[in-house]
Amino acid sequence: MLPCFTQDIPPPIPTTPSSSPSPWHLQLSHTMHTHTHTMHTHTHTHIQLTFSHIQVHVHDPDTHPLITHRLLPSLCSRGLMGNLLKVLACTELEHGPIVFLDFEHAQPTEAETAVWNQVSAVLEEAHGILAELQSYNGAGQEIREAIQNPGDLALQEKAWNAVCPLVAKLKRFYEFSLRLENALRSLLEALTSPPYAPMQHLEREQALAKQFAEILHFTLSFDELKMTNPAIQNDFSYYRRTISRNRLNNQQLEAENEVNNEMANRMSLFYAEATPMLKTLSNATTKFVSENKTLPIEDTTDCLSTMACVCRVMLETPEYRCRFTNTDTMLFCMRVMVGVIILYDHVHPVGAFAKTSKIDMKGCIKVLKEQPSNSVEGLLNALRYTTRHLNDDSTSKQIRALLQ
């Protein structure tokens, strides 16, 4: 039996005279009942609300009112939100949180507008970046011909003229990653700022949560396309070799003015990563935590784990899935879930796969594996190959087996 906590709240303005002088008390008690079967353990949490002589048992939604997220603001105003969130945490409720993130229609409130406008200006470019990357064919043929015929100046010039506009495009992708990093920082500041808890932020700032999700969706989409296109690194390698050769011959080409040696070095490090955008966001999140000494690391990791939990519940709950009006929202939600898991794993000291993790990794992997393999294989690979702690000793063997 877990301990109960009781907190006095001021009585509401009565609409009818009350014959009872007793103060109102909100008592939250939850009783854990564990039933062990051959292969499964089920945990049921019961939340009991007692108002003076009135008892509402929330665990029976068919016969009694259900506590929903719409009641939370009024409870928060009476100083009870902290205790409620302890009861409504993902690790304590069998079905996870009860906040539905409207990834399709969320609009900014007045308080969100300043950050929303800043991030929106960056995200407006995201679709164009993905479209350019998807149509990136590379200059493989021209490069091969130039390498096979080193004495043919016409072929050398043809290859160079083919590569230069592609490198300019790669530079735009890289520069966009820097703007995306700044946008992520602004969102992290907004979604982790005190005094609100992560669930409260997601409830109050749905438009910013949606933008955070859009950044993660773009990131995983970009990296999936990049990983399947070897022409990107081949083109850039040829560009750098040509620049180096010409520098040795005391020649400087006009294209070098746009992508100088310093920029080329930074771009080289960026594109050397298997998942460059995700690496950028991971570094940005880690830097955000390290630079904000007064902000506990748990504020950031709890924001990420809560979002992962909300996405998982939305994906596995038919009542939530039926509210998606766009067929692409399912994939969007899965990408977001995987993205926050990876960020959590990079930022949290023991990662997302440890037994003490606040993310239900078994549940998240199960949700992914229930989808068609061709739509989620890239996401499963992201969990396999871009996380930091999957192979740690603290990782459950069962989780490793699920990802095989």
GROMACS .gro file of C-alpha atoms in nm, residues 31-394:
model
  364
   31THR     CA    1  -0.367   0.121  -0.409
   32MET     CA    2  -0.144  -0.103  -0.612
   33HIS     CA    3  -0.280  -0.451  -0.674
   34THR     CA    4  -0.045  -0.687  -0.848
   35HIS     CA    5  -0.174  -1.003  -1.007
   36THR     CA    6   0.089  -1.244  -1.129
   37HIS     CA    7   0.009  -1.483  -1.409
   38THR     CA    8   0.230  -1.721  -1.602
   39MET     CA    9   0.385  -1.460  -1.829
   40HIS     CA   10   0.235  -1.118  -1.740
   41THR     CA   11   0.208  -0.889  -1.440
   42HIS     CA   12  -0.078  -0.639  -1.436
   43THR     CA   13  -0.074  -0.332  -1.213
   44HIS     CA   14  -0.397  -0.147  -1.144
   45THR     CA   15  -0.399   0.197  -0.988
   46HIS     CA   16  -0.713   0.329  -0.824
   47ILE     CA   17  -0.757   0.698  -0.758
   48GLN     CA   18  -1.004   0.793  -0.490
   49LEU     CA   19  -1.141   1.144  -0.447
   50THR     CA   20  -1.316   1.221  -0.119
   51PHE     CA   21  -1.505   1.547  -0.085
   52SER     CA   22  -1.639   1.556   0.268
   53HIS     CA   23  -1.906   1.284   0.257
   54ILE     CA   24  -1.894   1.231  -0.120
   55GLN     CA   25  -1.675   0.958  -0.266
   56VAL     CA   26  -1.597   0.934  -0.636
   57HIS     CA   27  -1.410   0.622  -0.746
   58VAL     CA   28  -1.238   0.720  -1.066
   59HIS     CA   29  -1.133   0.368  -1.157
   60ASP     CA   30  -1.484   0.285  -1.281
   61PRO     CA   31  -1.551   0.520  -1.576
   62ASP     CA   32  -1.873   0.343  -1.669
   63THR     CA   33  -2.050   0.439  -1.348
   64HIS     CA   34  -1.856   0.739  -1.214
   65PRO     CA   35  -1.710   1.059  -1.358
   66LEU     CA   36  -1.361   1.036  -1.498
   67ILE     CA   37  -1.088   1.281  -1.403
   68THR     CA   38  -0.979   1.431  -1.733
   69HIS     CA   39  -0.714   1.683  -1.825
   70ARG     CA   40  -0.981   1.954  -1.834
   71LEU     CA   41  -1.010   1.935  -1.456
   72LEU     CA   42  -0.639   1.983  -1.401
   73PRO     CA   43  -0.624   2.364  -1.433
   74SER     CA   44  -0.887   2.413  -1.159
   75LEU     CA   45  -0.705   2.169  -0.935
   76CYS     CA   46  -0.377   2.339  -1.015
   77SER     CA   47  -0.518   2.671  -0.897
   78ARG     CA   48  -0.576   2.512  -0.559
   79GLY     CA   49  -0.218   2.393  -0.527
   80LEU     CA   50  -0.291   2.026  -0.595
   81MET     CA   51  -0.132   1.976  -0.936
   82GLY     CA   52   0.199   1.845  -0.801
   83ASN     CA   53   0.026   1.565  -0.611
   84LEU     CA   54  -0.208   1.486  -0.898
   85LEU     CA   55   0.081   1.451  -1.140
   86LYS     CA   56   0.244   1.199  -0.908
   87VAL     CA   57  -0.069   0.989  -0.934
   88LEU     CA   58  -0.120   1.047  -1.306
   89ALA     CA   59   0.242   0.973  -1.401
   90CYS     CA   60   0.308   0.732  -1.690
   91THR     CA   61   0.480   0.482  -1.462
   92GLU     CA   62   0.184   0.466  -1.226
   93LEU     CA   63  -0.117   0.456  -1.456
   94GLU     CA   64  -0.172   0.140  -1.653
   95HIS     CA   65  -0.276   0.331  -1.963
   96GLY     CA   66  -0.039   0.627  -1.930
   97PRO     CA   67  -0.126   0.999  -1.933
   98ILE     CA   68  -0.462   1.140  -2.027
   99VAL     CA   69  -0.345   1.440  -2.228
  100PHE     CA   70  -0.417   1.423  -2.601
  101LEU     CA   71  -0.167   1.621  -2.807
  102ASP     CA   72  -0.342   1.769  -3.107
  103PHE     CA   73  -0.063   1.737  -3.361
  104GLU     CA   74  -0.301   1.834  -3.641
  105HIS     CA   75  -0.485   2.144  -3.524
  106ALA     CA   76  -0.309   2.298  -3.221
  107GLN     CA   77  -0.290   2.679  -3.245
  108PRO     CA   78  -0.072   2.908  -3.031
  109THR     CA   79  -0.213   3.096  -2.736
  110GLU     CA   80  -0.108   3.453  -2.668
  111ALA     CA   81   0.158   3.332  -2.425
  112GLU     CA   82   0.307   3.099  -2.688
  113THR     CA   83   0.306   3.342  -2.980
  114ALA     CA   84   0.657   3.488  -2.951
  115VAL     CA   85   0.836   3.150  -2.943
  116TRP     CA   86   0.588   3.000  -3.191
  117ASN     CA   87   0.661   3.273  -3.449
  118GLN     CA   88   1.035   3.229  -3.411
  119VAL     CA   89   1.019   2.852  -3.459
  120SER     CA   90   0.758   2.875  -3.734
  121ALA     CA   91   0.993   3.086  -3.946
  122VAL     CA   92   1.243   2.799  -3.935
  123LEU     CA   93   0.993   2.520  -3.991
  124GLU     CA   94   0.857   2.690  -4.302
  125GLU     CA   95   1.176   2.583  -4.480
  126ALA     CA   96   1.158   2.221  -4.362
  127HIS     CA   97   0.932   2.089  -4.637
  128GLY     CA   98   1.148   2.248  -4.906
  129ILE     CA   99   1.464   2.099  -4.754
  130LEU     CA  100   1.311   1.750  -4.751
  131ALA     CA  101   1.187   1.789  -5.109
  132GLU     CA  102   1.535   1.894  -5.226
  133LEU     CA  103   1.699   1.606  -5.043
  134GLN     CA  104   1.448   1.357  -5.182
  135SER     CA  105   1.527   1.467  -5.537
  136TYR     CA  106   1.904   1.471  -5.480
  137ASN     CA  107   2.053   1.250  -5.753
  138GLY     CA  108   2.419   1.337  -5.721
  139ALA     CA  109   2.691   1.368  -5.986
  140GLY     CA  110   2.811   1.009  -5.975
  141GLN     CA  111   2.834   0.962  -6.351
  142GLU     CA  112   3.029   1.283  -6.411
  143ILE     CA  113   3.267   1.208  -6.122
  144ARG     CA  114   3.338   0.856  -6.247
  145GLU     CA  115   3.418   0.984  -6.595
  146ALA     CA  116   3.648   1.253  -6.457
  147ILE     CA  117   3.835   1.005  -6.235
  148GLN     CA  118   3.874   0.752  -6.518
  149ASN     CA  119   4.008   1.023  -6.752
  150PRO     CA  120   4.228   1.251  -6.540
  151GLY     CA  121   4.391   1.409  -6.844
  152ASP     CA  122   4.063   1.511  -7.009
  153LEU     CA  123   4.011   1.871  -6.901
  154ALA     CA  124   3.663   1.883  -7.054
  155LEU     CA  125   3.548   1.593  -6.834
  156GLN     CA  126   3.713   1.752  -6.529
  157GLU     CA  127   3.526   2.074  -6.591
  158LYS     CA  128   3.201   1.888  -6.654
  159ALA     CA  129   3.230   1.703  -6.322
  160TRP     CA  130   3.318   2.022  -6.138
  161ASN     CA  131   3.024   2.211  -6.285
  162ALA     CA  132   2.794   1.925  -6.186
  163VAL     CA  133   2.923   1.906  -5.828
  164CYS     CA  134   2.932   2.277  -5.739
  165PRO     CA  135   2.555   2.342  -5.731
  166LEU     CA  136   2.508   2.021  -5.535
  167VAL     CA  137   2.762   2.133  -5.274
  168ALA     CA  138   2.581   2.467  -5.249
  169LYS     CA  139   2.265   2.268  -5.177
  170LEU     CA  140   2.446   2.064  -4.909
  171LYS     CA  141   2.563   2.390  -4.754
  172ARG     CA  142   2.201   2.508  -4.727
  173PHE     CA  143   2.108   2.182  -4.554
  174TYR     CA  144   2.392   2.228  -4.305
  175GLU     CA  145   2.303   2.591  -4.235
  176PHE     CA  146   1.942   2.489  -4.182
  177SER     CA  147   2.057   2.243  -3.914
  178LEU     CA  148   2.208   2.537  -3.722
  179ARG     CA  149   1.880   2.729  -3.735
  180LEU     CA  150   1.696   2.417  -3.629
  181GLU     CA  151   1.932   2.387  -3.331
  182ASN     CA  152   1.843   2.740  -3.218
  183ALA     CA  153   1.472   2.670  -3.262
  184LEU     CA  154   1.500   2.356  -3.050
  185ARG     CA  155   1.671   2.552  -2.775
  186SER     CA  156   1.387   2.806  -2.769
  187LEU     CA  157   1.131   2.528  -2.739
  188LEU     CA  158   1.324   2.351  -2.463
  189GLU     CA  159   1.338   2.675  -2.267
  190ALA     CA  160   0.962   2.720  -2.304
  191LEU     CA  161   0.866   2.358  -2.230
  192THR     CA  162   1.090   2.309  -1.925
  193SER     CA  163   1.059   2.646  -1.754
  194PRO     CA  164   0.941   2.647  -1.392
  195PRO     CA  165   0.704   2.635  -1.216
  196TYR     CA  166   0.514   2.396  -1.443
  197ALA     CA  167   0.569   2.022  -1.465
  198PRO     CA  168   0.613   1.851  -1.806
  199MET     CA  169   0.251   1.734  -1.830
  200GLN     CA  170   0.131   2.083  -1.747
  201HIS     CA  171   0.352   2.231  -2.021
  202LEU     CA  172   0.214   1.985  -2.277
  203GLU     CA  173  -0.140   2.070  -2.167
  204ARG     CA  174  -0.090   2.446  -2.164
  205GLU     CA  175   0.140   2.483  -2.467
  206GLN     CA  176   0.011   2.239  -2.725
  207ALA     CA  177   0.119   2.453  -3.019
  208LEU     CA  178   0.481   2.456  -2.896
  209ALA     CA  179   0.463   2.081  -2.827
  210LYS     CA  180   0.343   2.038  -3.185
  211GLN     CA  181   0.641   2.240  -3.315
  212PHE     CA  182   0.877   2.032  -3.105
  213ALA     CA  183   0.719   1.725  -3.263
  214GLU     CA  184   0.754   1.875  -3.612
  215ILE     CA  185   1.126   1.931  -3.555
  216LEU     CA  186   1.170   1.568  -3.453
  217HIS     CA  187   0.961   1.447  -3.747
  218PHE     CA  188   1.172   1.651  -3.988
  219THR     CA  189   1.493   1.529  -3.825
  220LEU     CA  190   1.418   1.159  -3.860
  221SER     CA  191   1.279   1.209  -4.212
  222PHE     CA  192   1.594   1.396  -4.320
  223ASP     CA  193   1.826   1.134  -4.171
  224GLU     CA  194   1.636   0.845  -4.330
  225LEU     CA  195   1.679   1.008  -4.671
  226LYS     CA  196   2.044   1.089  -4.607
  227MET     CA  197   2.130   0.734  -4.497
  228THR     CA  198   1.991   0.588  -4.819
  229ASN     CA  199   2.174   0.834  -5.048
  230PRO     CA  200   2.551   0.768  -5.068
  231ALA     CA  201   2.582   1.029  -5.343
  232ILE     CA  202   2.586   1.303  -5.077
  233GLN     CA  203   2.918   1.202  -4.927
  234ASN     CA  204   3.063   1.099  -5.263
  235ASP     CA  205   2.988   1.442  -5.413
  236PHE     CA  206   3.127   1.627  -5.114
  237SER     CA  207   3.441   1.412  -5.103
  238TYR     CA  208   3.509   1.484  -5.470
  239TYR     CA  209   3.457   1.856  -5.408
  240ARG     CA  210   3.707   1.859  -5.122
  241ARG     CA  211   3.966   1.657  -5.314
  242THR     CA  212   3.942   1.896  -5.607
  243ILE     CA  213   3.976   2.200  -5.380
  244SER     CA  214   4.283   2.048  -5.212
  245ARG     CA  215   4.443   1.960  -5.547
  246ASN     CA  216   4.390   2.309  -5.682
  247ARG     CA  217   4.527   2.465  -5.364
  248LEU     CA  218   4.846   2.265  -5.406
  249ASN     CA  219   4.869   2.403  -5.759
  250ASN     CA  220   4.810   2.757  -5.631
  251GLN     CA  221   4.474   2.774  -5.802
  252GLN     CA  222   4.154   2.900  -5.644
  253LEU     CA  223   3.821   2.821  -5.797
  254GLU     CA  224   3.525   3.056  -5.780
  255ALA     CA  225   3.311   2.802  -5.593
  256GLU     CA  226   3.557   2.807  -5.304
  257ASN     CA  227   3.438   3.156  -5.216
  258GLU     CA  228   3.097   3.012  -5.125
  259VAL     CA  229   3.222   2.704  -4.938
  260ASN     CA  230   3.563   2.792  -4.799
  261ASN     CA  231   3.793   2.551  -4.621
  262GLU     CA  232   3.657   2.623  -4.274
  263MET     CA  233   3.297   2.574  -4.385
  264ALA     CA  234   3.396   2.258  -4.575
  265ASN     CA  235   3.552   2.113  -4.257
  266ARG     CA  236   3.234   2.175  -4.056
  267MET     CA  237   3.017   2.031  -4.330
  268SER     CA  238   3.244   1.728  -4.354
  269LEU     CA  239   3.194   1.652  -3.984
  270PHE     CA  240   2.819   1.701  -4.023
  271TYR     CA  241   2.776   1.466  -4.320
  272ALA     CA  242   3.015   1.207  -4.176
  273GLU     CA  243   2.746   1.125  -3.919
  274ALA     CA  244   2.502   0.850  -4.013
  275THR     CA  245   2.219   1.067  -3.875
  276PRO     CA  246   2.351   1.424  -3.890
  277MET     CA  247   2.031   1.609  -3.797
  278LEU     CA  248   1.966   1.384  -3.499
  279LYS     CA  249   2.325   1.428  -3.386
  280THR     CA  250   2.277   1.805  -3.407
  281LEU     CA  251   1.964   1.792  -3.190
  282SER     CA  252   2.126   1.554  -2.940
  283ASN     CA  253   2.425   1.785  -2.903
  284ALA     CA  254   2.195   2.085  -2.871
  285THR     CA  255   1.989   1.918  -2.597
  286THR     CA  256   2.300   1.810  -2.407
  287LYS     CA  257   2.441   2.162  -2.438
  288PHE     CA  258   2.111   2.310  -2.319
  289VAL     CA  259   2.125   2.096  -2.004
  290SER     CA  260   2.491   2.173  -1.932
  291GLU     CA  261   2.451   2.548  -1.981
  292ASN     CA  262   2.140   2.578  -1.761
  293LYS     CA  263   2.298   2.496  -1.427
  294THR     CA  264   1.996   2.615  -1.228
  295LEU     CA  265   1.759   2.390  -1.423
  296PRO     CA  266   1.765   2.030  -1.293
  297ILE     CA  267   1.842   1.778  -1.566
  298GLU     CA  268   1.521   1.598  -1.467
  299ASP     CA  269   1.316   1.892  -1.598
  300THR     CA  270   1.450   1.826  -1.948
  301THR     CA  271   1.449   1.445  -1.935
  302ASP     CA  272   1.099   1.442  -1.781
  303CYS     CA  273   0.977   1.662  -2.067
  304LEU     CA  274   1.115   1.408  -2.317
  305SER     CA  275   0.991   1.098  -2.132
  306THR     CA  276   0.644   1.249  -2.086
  307MET     CA  277   0.620   1.326  -2.457
  308ALA     CA  278   0.730   0.972  -2.544
  309CYS     CA  279   0.468   0.835  -2.307
  310VAL     CA  280   0.192   1.055  -2.451
  311CYS     CA  281   0.281   0.950  -2.807
  312ARG     CA  282   0.281   0.581  -2.712
  313VAL     CA  283  -0.060   0.607  -2.545
  314MET     CA  284  -0.204   0.797  -2.841
  315LEU     CA  285  -0.077   0.526  -3.079
  316GLU     CA  286  -0.197   0.227  -2.880
  317THR     CA  287  -0.537   0.366  -2.777
  318PRO     CA  288  -0.812   0.329  -3.040
  319GLU     CA  289  -1.012   0.617  -2.890
  320TYR     CA  290  -0.717   0.849  -2.954
  321ARG     CA  291  -0.620   0.708  -3.292
  322CYS     CA  292  -0.971   0.762  -3.427
  323ARG     CA  293  -0.927   1.135  -3.362
  324PHE     CA  294  -0.648   1.153  -3.623
  325THR     CA  295  -0.799   1.303  -3.937
  326ASN     CA  296  -0.484   1.260  -4.149
  327THR     CA  297  -0.352   0.916  -4.237
  328ASP     CA  298   0.006   1.043  -4.202
  329THR     CA  299  -0.043   1.138  -3.838
  330MET     CA  300   0.027   0.782  -3.721
  331LEU     CA  301   0.373   0.786  -3.881
  332PHE     CA  302   0.427   1.141  -3.755
  333CYS     CA  303   0.347   1.029  -3.400
  334MET     CA  304   0.580   0.726  -3.427
  335ARG     CA  305   0.868   0.942  -3.552
  336VAL     CA  306   0.816   1.186  -3.267
  337MET     CA  307   0.811   0.903  -3.012
  338VAL     CA  308   1.137   0.759  -3.145
  339GLY     CA  309   1.296   1.104  -3.165
  340VAL     CA  310   1.229   1.190  -2.800
  341ILE     CA  311   1.348   0.844  -2.692
  342ILE     CA  312   1.681   0.900  -2.867
  343LEU     CA  313   1.720   1.250  -2.722
  344TYR     CA  314   1.636   1.114  -2.375
  345ASP     CA  315   1.892   0.838  -2.418
  346HIS     CA  316   2.163   1.089  -2.512
  347VAL     CA  317   2.086   1.333  -2.229
  348HIS     CA  318   1.992   1.107  -1.936
  349PRO     CA  319   2.289   0.967  -1.740
  350VAL     CA  320   2.170   0.604  -1.763
  351GLY     CA  321   1.965   0.636  -2.081
  352ALA     CA  322   1.626   0.519  -2.202
  353PHE     CA  323   1.685   0.143  -2.181
  354ALA     CA  324   1.771   0.107  -1.811
  355LYS     CA  325   1.519  -0.048  -1.575
  356THR     CA  326   1.494   0.286  -1.396
  357SER     CA  327   1.405   0.471  -1.718
  358LYS     CA  328   1.079   0.666  -1.714
  359ILE     CA  329   1.007   0.552  -2.070
  360ASP     CA  330   0.821   0.226  -2.125
  361MET     CA  331   1.059   0.097  -2.390
  362LYS     CA  332   0.886  -0.240  -2.423
  363GLY     CA  333   0.556  -0.066  -2.489
  364CYS     CA  334   0.711   0.175  -2.739
  365ILE     CA  335   0.884  -0.103  -2.933
  366LYS     CA  336   0.565  -0.310  -2.928
  367VAL     CA  337   0.370  -0.019  -3.080
  368LEU     CA  338   0.628   0.013  -3.359
  369LYS     CA  339   0.635  -0.359  -3.435
  370GLU     CA  340   0.257  -0.368  -3.472
  371GLN     CA  341   0.290  -0.145  -3.780
  372PRO     CA  342   0.388  -0.259  -4.134
  373SER     CA  343   0.762  -0.330  -4.133
  374ASN     CA  344   0.834  -0.111  -4.436
  375SER     CA  345   0.705   0.198  -4.253
  376VAL     CA  346   0.890   0.146  -3.924
  377GLU     CA  347   1.214  -0.033  -4.012
  378GLY     CA  348   1.399   0.299  -4.034
  379LEU     CA  349   1.266   0.397  -3.690
  380LEU     CA  350   1.370   0.064  -3.536
  381ASN     CA  351   1.714   0.107  -3.693
  382ALA     CA  352   1.736   0.452  -3.537
  383LEU     CA  353   1.678   0.295  -3.195
  384ARG     CA  354   1.930   0.020  -3.271
  385TYR     CA  355   2.213   0.232  -3.406
  386THR     CA  356   2.179   0.595  -3.291
  387THR     CA  357   2.115   0.550  -2.919
  388ARG     CA  358   2.397   0.551  -2.665
  389HIS     CA  359   2.292   0.307  -2.393
  390LEU     CA  360   2.130   0.014  -2.574
  391ASN     CA  361   2.431  -0.211  -2.513
  392ASP     CA  362   2.492  -0.105  -2.153
  393ASP     CA  363   2.486  -0.370  -1.882
  394SER     CA  364   2.181  -0.201  -1.729
   0.00000   0.00000   0.00000
